[in-house]
Coordinates of N, CA and C in Angstrom, one line a residue:
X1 N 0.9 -1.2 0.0 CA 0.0 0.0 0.0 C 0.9 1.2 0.0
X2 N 0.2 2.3 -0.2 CA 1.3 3.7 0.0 C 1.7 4.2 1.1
X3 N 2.3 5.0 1.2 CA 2.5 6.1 2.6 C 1.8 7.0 2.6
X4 N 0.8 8.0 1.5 CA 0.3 8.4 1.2 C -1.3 8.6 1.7
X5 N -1.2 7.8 2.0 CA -3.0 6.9 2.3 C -2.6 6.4 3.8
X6 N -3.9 6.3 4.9 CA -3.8 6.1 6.2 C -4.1 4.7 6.8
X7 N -3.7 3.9 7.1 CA -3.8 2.8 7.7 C -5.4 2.2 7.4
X8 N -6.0 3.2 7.9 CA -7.2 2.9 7.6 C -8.0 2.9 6.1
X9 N -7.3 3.2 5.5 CA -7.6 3.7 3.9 C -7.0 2.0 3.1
X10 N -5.8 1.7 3.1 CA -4.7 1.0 3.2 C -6.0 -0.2 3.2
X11 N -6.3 -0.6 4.8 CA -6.9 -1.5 5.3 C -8.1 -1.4 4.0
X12 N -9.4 -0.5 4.1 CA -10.1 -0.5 3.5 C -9.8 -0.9 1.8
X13 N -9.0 -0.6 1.3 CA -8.4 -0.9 -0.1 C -8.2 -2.4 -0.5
X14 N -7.5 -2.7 0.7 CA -7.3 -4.1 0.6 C -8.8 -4.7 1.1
X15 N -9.8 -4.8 1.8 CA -10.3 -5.9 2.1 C -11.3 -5.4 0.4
X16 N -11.8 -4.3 -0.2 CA -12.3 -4.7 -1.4 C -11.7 -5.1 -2.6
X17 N -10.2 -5.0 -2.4 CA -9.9 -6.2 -3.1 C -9.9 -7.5 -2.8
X18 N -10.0 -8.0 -1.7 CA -10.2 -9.6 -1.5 C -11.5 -9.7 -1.5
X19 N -12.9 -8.9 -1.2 CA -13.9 -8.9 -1.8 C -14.2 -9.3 -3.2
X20 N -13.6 -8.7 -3.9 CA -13.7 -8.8 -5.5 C -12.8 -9.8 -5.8
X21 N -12.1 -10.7 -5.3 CA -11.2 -11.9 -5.6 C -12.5 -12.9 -5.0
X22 N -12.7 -13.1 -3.8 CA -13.6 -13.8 -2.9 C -14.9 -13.6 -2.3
X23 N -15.4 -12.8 -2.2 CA -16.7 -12.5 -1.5 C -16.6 -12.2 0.1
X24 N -17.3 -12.0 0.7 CA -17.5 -11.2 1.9 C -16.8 -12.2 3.1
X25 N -16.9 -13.4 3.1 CA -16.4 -14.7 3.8 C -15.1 -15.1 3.3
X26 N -14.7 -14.8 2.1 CA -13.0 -15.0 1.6 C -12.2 -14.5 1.8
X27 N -12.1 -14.1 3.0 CA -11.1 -13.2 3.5 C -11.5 -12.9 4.9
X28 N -10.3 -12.9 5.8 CA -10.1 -12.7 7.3 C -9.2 -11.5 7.6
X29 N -9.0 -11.2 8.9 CA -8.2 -9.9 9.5 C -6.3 -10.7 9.1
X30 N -6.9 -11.6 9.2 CA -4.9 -12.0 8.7 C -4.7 -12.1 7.4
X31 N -5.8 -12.4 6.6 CA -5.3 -12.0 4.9 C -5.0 -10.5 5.3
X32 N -6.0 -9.5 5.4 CA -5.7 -8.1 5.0 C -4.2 -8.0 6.2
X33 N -4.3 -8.4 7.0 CA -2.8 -8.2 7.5 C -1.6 -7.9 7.1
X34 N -1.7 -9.5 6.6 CA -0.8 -9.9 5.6 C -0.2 -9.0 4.3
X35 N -1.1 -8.6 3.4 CA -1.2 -7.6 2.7 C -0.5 -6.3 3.1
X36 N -1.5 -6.0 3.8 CA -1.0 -4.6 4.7 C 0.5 -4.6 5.2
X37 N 0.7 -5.3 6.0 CA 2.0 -5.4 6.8 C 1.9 -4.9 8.3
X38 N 0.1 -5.5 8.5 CA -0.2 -4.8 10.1 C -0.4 -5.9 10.7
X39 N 0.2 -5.2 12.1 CA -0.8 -6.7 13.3 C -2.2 -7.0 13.1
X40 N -3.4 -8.1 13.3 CA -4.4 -8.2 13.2 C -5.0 -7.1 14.3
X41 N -4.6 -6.9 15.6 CA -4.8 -5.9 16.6 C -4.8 -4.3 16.1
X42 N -3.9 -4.3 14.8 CA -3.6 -2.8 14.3 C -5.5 -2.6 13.6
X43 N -6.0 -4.0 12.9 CA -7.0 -3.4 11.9 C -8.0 -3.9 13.0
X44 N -8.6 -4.6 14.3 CA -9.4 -4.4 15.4 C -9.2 -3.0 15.4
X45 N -8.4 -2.1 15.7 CA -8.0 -0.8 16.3 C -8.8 0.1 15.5
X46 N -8.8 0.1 14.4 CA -9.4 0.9 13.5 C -11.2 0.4 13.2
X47 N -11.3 -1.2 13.0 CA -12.3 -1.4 12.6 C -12.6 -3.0 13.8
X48 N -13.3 -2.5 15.0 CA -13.5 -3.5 15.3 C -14.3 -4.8 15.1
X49 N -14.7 -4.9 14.3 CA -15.1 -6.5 13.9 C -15.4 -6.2 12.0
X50 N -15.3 -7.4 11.5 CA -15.6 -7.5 10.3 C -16.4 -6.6 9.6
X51 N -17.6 -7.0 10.7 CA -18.9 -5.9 9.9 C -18.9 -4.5 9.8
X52 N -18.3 -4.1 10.8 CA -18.0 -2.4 10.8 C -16.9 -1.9 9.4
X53 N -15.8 -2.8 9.6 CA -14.9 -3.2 8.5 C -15.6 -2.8 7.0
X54 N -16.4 -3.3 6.5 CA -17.3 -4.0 5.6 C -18.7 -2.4 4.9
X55 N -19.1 -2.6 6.0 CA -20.2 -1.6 6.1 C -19.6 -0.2 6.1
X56 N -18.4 0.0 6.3 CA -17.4 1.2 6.2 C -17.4 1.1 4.8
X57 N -17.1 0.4 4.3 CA -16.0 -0.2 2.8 C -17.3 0.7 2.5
X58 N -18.4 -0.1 2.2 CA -19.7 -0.2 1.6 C -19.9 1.5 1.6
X59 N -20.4 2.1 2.8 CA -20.8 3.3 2.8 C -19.8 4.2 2.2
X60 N -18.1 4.5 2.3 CA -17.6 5.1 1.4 C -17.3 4.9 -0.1
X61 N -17.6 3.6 -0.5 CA -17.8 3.2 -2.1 C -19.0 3.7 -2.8
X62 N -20.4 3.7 -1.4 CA -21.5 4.7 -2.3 C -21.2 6.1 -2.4
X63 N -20.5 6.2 -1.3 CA -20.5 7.9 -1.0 C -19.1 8.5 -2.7
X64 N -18.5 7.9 -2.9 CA -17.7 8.1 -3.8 C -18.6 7.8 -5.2
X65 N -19.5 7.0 -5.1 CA -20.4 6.9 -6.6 C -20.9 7.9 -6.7
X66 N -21.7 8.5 -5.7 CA -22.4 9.8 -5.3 C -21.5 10.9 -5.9
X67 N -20.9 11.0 -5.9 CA -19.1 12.2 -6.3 C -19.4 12.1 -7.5
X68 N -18.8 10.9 -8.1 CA -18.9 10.4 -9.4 C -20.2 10.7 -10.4
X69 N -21.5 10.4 -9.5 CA -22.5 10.8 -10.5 C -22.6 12.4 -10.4
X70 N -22.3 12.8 -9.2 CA -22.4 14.6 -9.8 C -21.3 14.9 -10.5
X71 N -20.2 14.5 -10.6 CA -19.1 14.5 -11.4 C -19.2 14.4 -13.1
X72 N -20.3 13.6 -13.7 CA -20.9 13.1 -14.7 C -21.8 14.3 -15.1
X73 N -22.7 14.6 -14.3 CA -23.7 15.5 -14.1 C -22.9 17.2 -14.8
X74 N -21.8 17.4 -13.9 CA -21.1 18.4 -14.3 C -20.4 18.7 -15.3
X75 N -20.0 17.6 -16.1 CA -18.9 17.7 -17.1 C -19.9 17.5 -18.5
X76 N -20.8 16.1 -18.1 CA -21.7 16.0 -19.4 C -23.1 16.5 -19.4
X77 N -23.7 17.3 -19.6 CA -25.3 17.9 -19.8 C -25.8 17.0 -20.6
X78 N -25.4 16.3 -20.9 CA -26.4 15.3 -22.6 C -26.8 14.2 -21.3
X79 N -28.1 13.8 -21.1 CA -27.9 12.2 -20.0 C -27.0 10.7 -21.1
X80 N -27.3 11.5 -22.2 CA -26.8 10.1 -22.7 C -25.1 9.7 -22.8
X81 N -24.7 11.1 -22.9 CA -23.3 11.0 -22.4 C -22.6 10.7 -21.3
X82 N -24.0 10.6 -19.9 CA -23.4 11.2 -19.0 C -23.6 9.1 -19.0
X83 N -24.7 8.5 -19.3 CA -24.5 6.7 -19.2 C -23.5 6.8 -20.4
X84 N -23.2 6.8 -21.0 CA -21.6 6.3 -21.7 C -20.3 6.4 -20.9
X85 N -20.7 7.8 -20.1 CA -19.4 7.6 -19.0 C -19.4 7.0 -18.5
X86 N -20.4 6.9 -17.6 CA -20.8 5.9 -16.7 C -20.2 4.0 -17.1
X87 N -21.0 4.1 -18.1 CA -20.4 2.9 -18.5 C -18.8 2.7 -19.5
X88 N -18.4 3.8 -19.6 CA -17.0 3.9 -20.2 C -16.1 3.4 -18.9
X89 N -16.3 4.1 -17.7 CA -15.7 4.2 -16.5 C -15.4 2.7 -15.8
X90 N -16.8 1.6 -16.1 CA -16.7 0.5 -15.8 C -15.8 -0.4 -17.1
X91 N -15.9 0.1 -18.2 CA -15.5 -0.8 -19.5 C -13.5 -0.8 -19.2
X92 N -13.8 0.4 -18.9 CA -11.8 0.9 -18.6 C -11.5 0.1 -17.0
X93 N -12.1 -0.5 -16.4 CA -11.8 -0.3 -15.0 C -11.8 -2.2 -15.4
X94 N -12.5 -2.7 -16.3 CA -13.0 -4.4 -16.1 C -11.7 -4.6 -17.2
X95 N -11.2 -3.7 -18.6 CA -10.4 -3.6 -19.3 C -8.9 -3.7 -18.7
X96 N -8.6 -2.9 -17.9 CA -7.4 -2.6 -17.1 C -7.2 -3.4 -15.9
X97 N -8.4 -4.3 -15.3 CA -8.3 -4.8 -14.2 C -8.2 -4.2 -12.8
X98 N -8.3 -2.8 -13.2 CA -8.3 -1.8 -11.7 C -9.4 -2.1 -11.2
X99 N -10.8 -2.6 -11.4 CA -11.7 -2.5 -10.8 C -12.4 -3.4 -11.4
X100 N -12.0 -4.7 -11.6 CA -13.0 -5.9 -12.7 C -14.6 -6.1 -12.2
X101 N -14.7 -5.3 -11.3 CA -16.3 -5.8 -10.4 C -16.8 -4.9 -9.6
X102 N -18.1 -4.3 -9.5 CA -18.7 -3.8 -8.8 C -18.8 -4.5 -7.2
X103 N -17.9 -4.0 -6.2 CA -17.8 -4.5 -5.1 C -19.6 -4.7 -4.2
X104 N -20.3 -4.2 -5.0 CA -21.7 -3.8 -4.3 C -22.4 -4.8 -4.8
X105 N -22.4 -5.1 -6.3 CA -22.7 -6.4 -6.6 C -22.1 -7.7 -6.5
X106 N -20.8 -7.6 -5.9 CA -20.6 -9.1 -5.3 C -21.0 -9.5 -4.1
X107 N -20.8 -8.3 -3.6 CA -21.8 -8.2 -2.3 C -23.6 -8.9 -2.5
X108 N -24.2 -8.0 -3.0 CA -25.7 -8.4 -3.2 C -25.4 -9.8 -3.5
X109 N -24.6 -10.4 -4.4 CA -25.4 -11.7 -4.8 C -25.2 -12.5 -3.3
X110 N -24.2 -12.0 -2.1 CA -24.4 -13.0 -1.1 C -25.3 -12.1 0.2
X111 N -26.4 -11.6 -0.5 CA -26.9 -10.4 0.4 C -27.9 -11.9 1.4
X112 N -28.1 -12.8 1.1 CA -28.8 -14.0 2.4 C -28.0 -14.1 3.7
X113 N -26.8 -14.0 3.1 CA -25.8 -14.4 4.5 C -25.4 -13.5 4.8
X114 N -25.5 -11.8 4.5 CA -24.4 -11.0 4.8 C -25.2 -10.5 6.1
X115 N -24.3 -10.0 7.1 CA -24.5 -9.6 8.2 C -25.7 -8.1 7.9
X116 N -26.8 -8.1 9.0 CA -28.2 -7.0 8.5 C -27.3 -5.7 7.7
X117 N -26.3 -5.5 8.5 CA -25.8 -3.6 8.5 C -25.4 -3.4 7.4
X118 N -24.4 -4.6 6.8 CA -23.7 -4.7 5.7 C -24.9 -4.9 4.7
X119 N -25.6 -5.7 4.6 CA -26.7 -5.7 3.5 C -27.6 -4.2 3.4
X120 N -27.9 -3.9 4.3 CA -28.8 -2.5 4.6 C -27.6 -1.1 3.9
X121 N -26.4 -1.5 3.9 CA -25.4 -0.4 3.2 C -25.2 -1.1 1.8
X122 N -25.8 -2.5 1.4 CA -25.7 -2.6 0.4 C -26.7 -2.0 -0.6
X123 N -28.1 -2.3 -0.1 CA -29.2 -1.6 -0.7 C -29.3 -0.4 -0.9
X124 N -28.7 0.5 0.3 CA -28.7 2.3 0.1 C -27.8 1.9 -1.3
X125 N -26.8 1.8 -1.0 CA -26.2 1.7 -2.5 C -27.0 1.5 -3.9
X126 N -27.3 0.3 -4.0 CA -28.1 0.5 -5.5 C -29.6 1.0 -5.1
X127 N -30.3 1.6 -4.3 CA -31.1 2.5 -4.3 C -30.2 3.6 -5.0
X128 N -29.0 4.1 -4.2 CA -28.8 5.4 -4.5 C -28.5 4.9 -6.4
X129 N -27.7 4.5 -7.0 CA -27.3 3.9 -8.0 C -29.2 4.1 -9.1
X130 N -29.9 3.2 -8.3 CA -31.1 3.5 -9.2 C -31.8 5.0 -9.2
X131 N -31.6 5.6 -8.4 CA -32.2 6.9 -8.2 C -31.4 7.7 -9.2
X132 N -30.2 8.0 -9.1 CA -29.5 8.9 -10.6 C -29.8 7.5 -11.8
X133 N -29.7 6.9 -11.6 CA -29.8 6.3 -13.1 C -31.8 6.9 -13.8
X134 N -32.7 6.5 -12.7 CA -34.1 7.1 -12.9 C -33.8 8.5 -13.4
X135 N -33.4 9.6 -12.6 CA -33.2 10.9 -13.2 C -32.4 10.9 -14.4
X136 N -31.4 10.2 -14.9 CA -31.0 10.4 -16.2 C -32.1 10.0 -17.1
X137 N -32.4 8.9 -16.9 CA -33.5 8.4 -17.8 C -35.1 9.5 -18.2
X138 N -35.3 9.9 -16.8 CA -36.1 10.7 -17.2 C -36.0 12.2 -17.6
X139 N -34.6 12.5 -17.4 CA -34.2 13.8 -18.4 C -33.9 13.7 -19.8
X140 N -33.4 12.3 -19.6 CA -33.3 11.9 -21.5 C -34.7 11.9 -22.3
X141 N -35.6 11.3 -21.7 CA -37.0 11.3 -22.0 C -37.6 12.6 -22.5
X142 N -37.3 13.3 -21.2 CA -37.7 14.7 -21.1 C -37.3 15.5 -22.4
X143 N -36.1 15.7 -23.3 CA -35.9 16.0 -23.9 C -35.5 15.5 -25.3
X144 N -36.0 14.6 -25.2 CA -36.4 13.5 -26.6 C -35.0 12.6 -26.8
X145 N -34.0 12.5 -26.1 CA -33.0 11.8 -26.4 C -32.8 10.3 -26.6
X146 N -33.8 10.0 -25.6 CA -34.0 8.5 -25.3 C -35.4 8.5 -25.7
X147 N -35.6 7.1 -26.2 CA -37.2 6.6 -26.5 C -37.0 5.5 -25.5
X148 N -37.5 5.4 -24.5 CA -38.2 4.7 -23.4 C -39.3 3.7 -23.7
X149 N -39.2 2.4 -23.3 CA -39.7 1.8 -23.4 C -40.9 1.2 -22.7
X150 N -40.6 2.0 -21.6 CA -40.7 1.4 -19.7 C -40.8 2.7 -19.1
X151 N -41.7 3.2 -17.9 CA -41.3 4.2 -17.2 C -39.6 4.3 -16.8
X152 N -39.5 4.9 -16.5 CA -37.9 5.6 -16.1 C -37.1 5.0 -15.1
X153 N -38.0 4.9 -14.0 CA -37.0 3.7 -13.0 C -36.9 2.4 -14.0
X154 N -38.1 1.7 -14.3 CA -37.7 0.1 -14.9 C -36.7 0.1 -16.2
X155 N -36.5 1.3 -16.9 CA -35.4 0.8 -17.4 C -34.1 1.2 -16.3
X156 N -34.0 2.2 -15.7 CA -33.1 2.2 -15.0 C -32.6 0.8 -14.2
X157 N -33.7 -0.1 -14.2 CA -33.2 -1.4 -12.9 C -32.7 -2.2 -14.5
X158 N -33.3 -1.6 -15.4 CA -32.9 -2.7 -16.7 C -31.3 -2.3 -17.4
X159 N -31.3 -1.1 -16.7 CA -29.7 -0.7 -17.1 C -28.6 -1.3 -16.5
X160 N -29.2 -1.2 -15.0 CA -28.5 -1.2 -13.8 C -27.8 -2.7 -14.0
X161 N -29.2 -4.3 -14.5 CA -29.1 -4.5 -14.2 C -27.9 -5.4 -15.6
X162 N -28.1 -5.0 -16.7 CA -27.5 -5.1 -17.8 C -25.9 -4.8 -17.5
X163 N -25.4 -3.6 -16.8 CA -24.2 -3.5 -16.6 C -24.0 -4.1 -15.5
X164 N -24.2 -4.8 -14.6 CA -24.0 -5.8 -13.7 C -23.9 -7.0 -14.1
X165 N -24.7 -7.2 -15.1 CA -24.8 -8.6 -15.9 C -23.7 -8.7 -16.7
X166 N -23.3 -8.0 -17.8 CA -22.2 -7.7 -18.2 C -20.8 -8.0 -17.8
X167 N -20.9 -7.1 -16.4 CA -19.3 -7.7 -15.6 C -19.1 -9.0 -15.3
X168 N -20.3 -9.8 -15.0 CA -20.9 -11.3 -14.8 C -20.1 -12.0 -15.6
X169 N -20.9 -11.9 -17.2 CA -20.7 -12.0 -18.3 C -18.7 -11.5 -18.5
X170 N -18.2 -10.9 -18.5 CA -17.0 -10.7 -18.9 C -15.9 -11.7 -17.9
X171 N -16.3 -11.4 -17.4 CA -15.2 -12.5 -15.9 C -15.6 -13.8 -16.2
X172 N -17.3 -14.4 -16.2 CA -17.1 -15.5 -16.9 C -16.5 -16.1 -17.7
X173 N -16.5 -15.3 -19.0 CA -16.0 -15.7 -20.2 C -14.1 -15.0 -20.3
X174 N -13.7 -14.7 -19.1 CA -12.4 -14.0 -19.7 C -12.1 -13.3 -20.4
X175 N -13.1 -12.4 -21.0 CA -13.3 -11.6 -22.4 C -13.7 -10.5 -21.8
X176 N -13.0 -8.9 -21.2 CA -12.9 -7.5 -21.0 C -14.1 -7.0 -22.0
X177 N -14.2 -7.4 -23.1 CA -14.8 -6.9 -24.2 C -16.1 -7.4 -24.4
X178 N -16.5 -8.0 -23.8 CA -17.8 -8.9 -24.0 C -18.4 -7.4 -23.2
X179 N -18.5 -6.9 -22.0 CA -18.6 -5.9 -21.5 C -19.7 -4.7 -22.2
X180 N -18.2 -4.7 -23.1 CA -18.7 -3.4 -24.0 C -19.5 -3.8 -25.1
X181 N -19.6 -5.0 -25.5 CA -20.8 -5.2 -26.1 C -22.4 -5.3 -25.6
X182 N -22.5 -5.7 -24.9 CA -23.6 -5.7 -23.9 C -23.8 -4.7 -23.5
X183 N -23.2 -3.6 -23.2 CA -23.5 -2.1 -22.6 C -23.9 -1.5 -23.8
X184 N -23.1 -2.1 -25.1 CA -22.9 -0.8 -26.1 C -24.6 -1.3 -26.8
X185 N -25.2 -2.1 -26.7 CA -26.4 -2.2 -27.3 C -27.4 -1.9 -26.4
X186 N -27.3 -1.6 -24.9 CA -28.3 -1.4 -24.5 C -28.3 0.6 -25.1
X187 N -27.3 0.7 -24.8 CA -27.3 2.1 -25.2 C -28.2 2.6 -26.6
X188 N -27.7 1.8 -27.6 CA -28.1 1.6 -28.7 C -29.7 1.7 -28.6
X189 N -30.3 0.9 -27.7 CA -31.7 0.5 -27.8 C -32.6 1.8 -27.4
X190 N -31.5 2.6 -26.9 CA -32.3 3.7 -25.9 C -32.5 4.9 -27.2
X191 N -31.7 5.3 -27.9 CA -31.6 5.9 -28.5 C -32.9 6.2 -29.6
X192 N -33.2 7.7 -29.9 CA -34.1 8.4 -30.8 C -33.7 8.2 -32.6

């Protein structure tokens, strides 16, 4: 990890990456230890049990999406540009391996077993995720960019759930690019 970034940062970095290798159970305070180059006692100190751990991770990954969608918001006025980034952001991230997976969707799919707090930070999440995806959808509408199929949330859960599916689809098959085909046609479908 860096010197740059704080123990606790460090710690958080690492357990979503063994999230995204393993799931919520694939990984213990002595993997990220290990990693890190901390006593198990150093990451109790910071994050006393798993779930606080976890549900930290979770609520700063949404709060950073949140950034990211007003970030999108600011730079692109078109909604349709602002889902190309969106899904550019993911195509470069599954392409490059910096980020092959939505840590919130590996999460959900073990949302049965995951501890209440952690699941409940997982849902604000793709609430919040569907709530800007619904506003883009219905500003694209609004201004004839998109032809809608569906009111505005159900394609958004159809977007949402298309580029989730996708990453699925790409890691499955070992193919980065499978990705962008699946994304690049839903986009396609939306279009005037």
């Amino acid at each position: 990890m860096t010197n740059l970034s704080t123990t606790s940062d460090d710690i958080l970095a690492c357990a979503r990456s063994l999230i995204i290798a393993g799931g919520y159970n694939g990984f213990s305070y002595a993997d990220i230890a290990e990693v890190v180059g901390i006593r198990k006692a150093s990451i109790h100190h910071h994050f006393p049990s798993k779930v606080d751990l976890v549900r930290t991770l979770v609520f700063r990954y949404r709060e950073e999406a949140r950034a990211g969608f007003a970030e999108l918001e600011r730079t692109a006025a078109d909604p349709r540009d602002q889902l190309s980034s969106y899904v550019g952001y993911w195509e470069k991230c599954i392409a490059d391996a910096s980020a092959p997976f939505c840590v919130c969707a590996l999460l959900a799919s073990e949302l049965p077993v995951l501890p209440a707090e952690v699941a409940g930070e997982v849902r604000l999440h793709f609430e919040t995720l569907s709530e800007w995806l619904t506003s883009v959808f219905e500003r694209g509408a609004e201004v004839g960019i998109f032809r809608l199929s569906n009111p505005p949330q159900a394609e958004a859960e159809a977007f949402m759930a298309a580029v989730h599916g996708g990453m699925l689809s790409a890691r499955v098959h070992d193919d980065p690019k499978l990705f962008g085909m699946i994304t690049a046609s839903m986009l396609d479908r939306l279009s005037n």
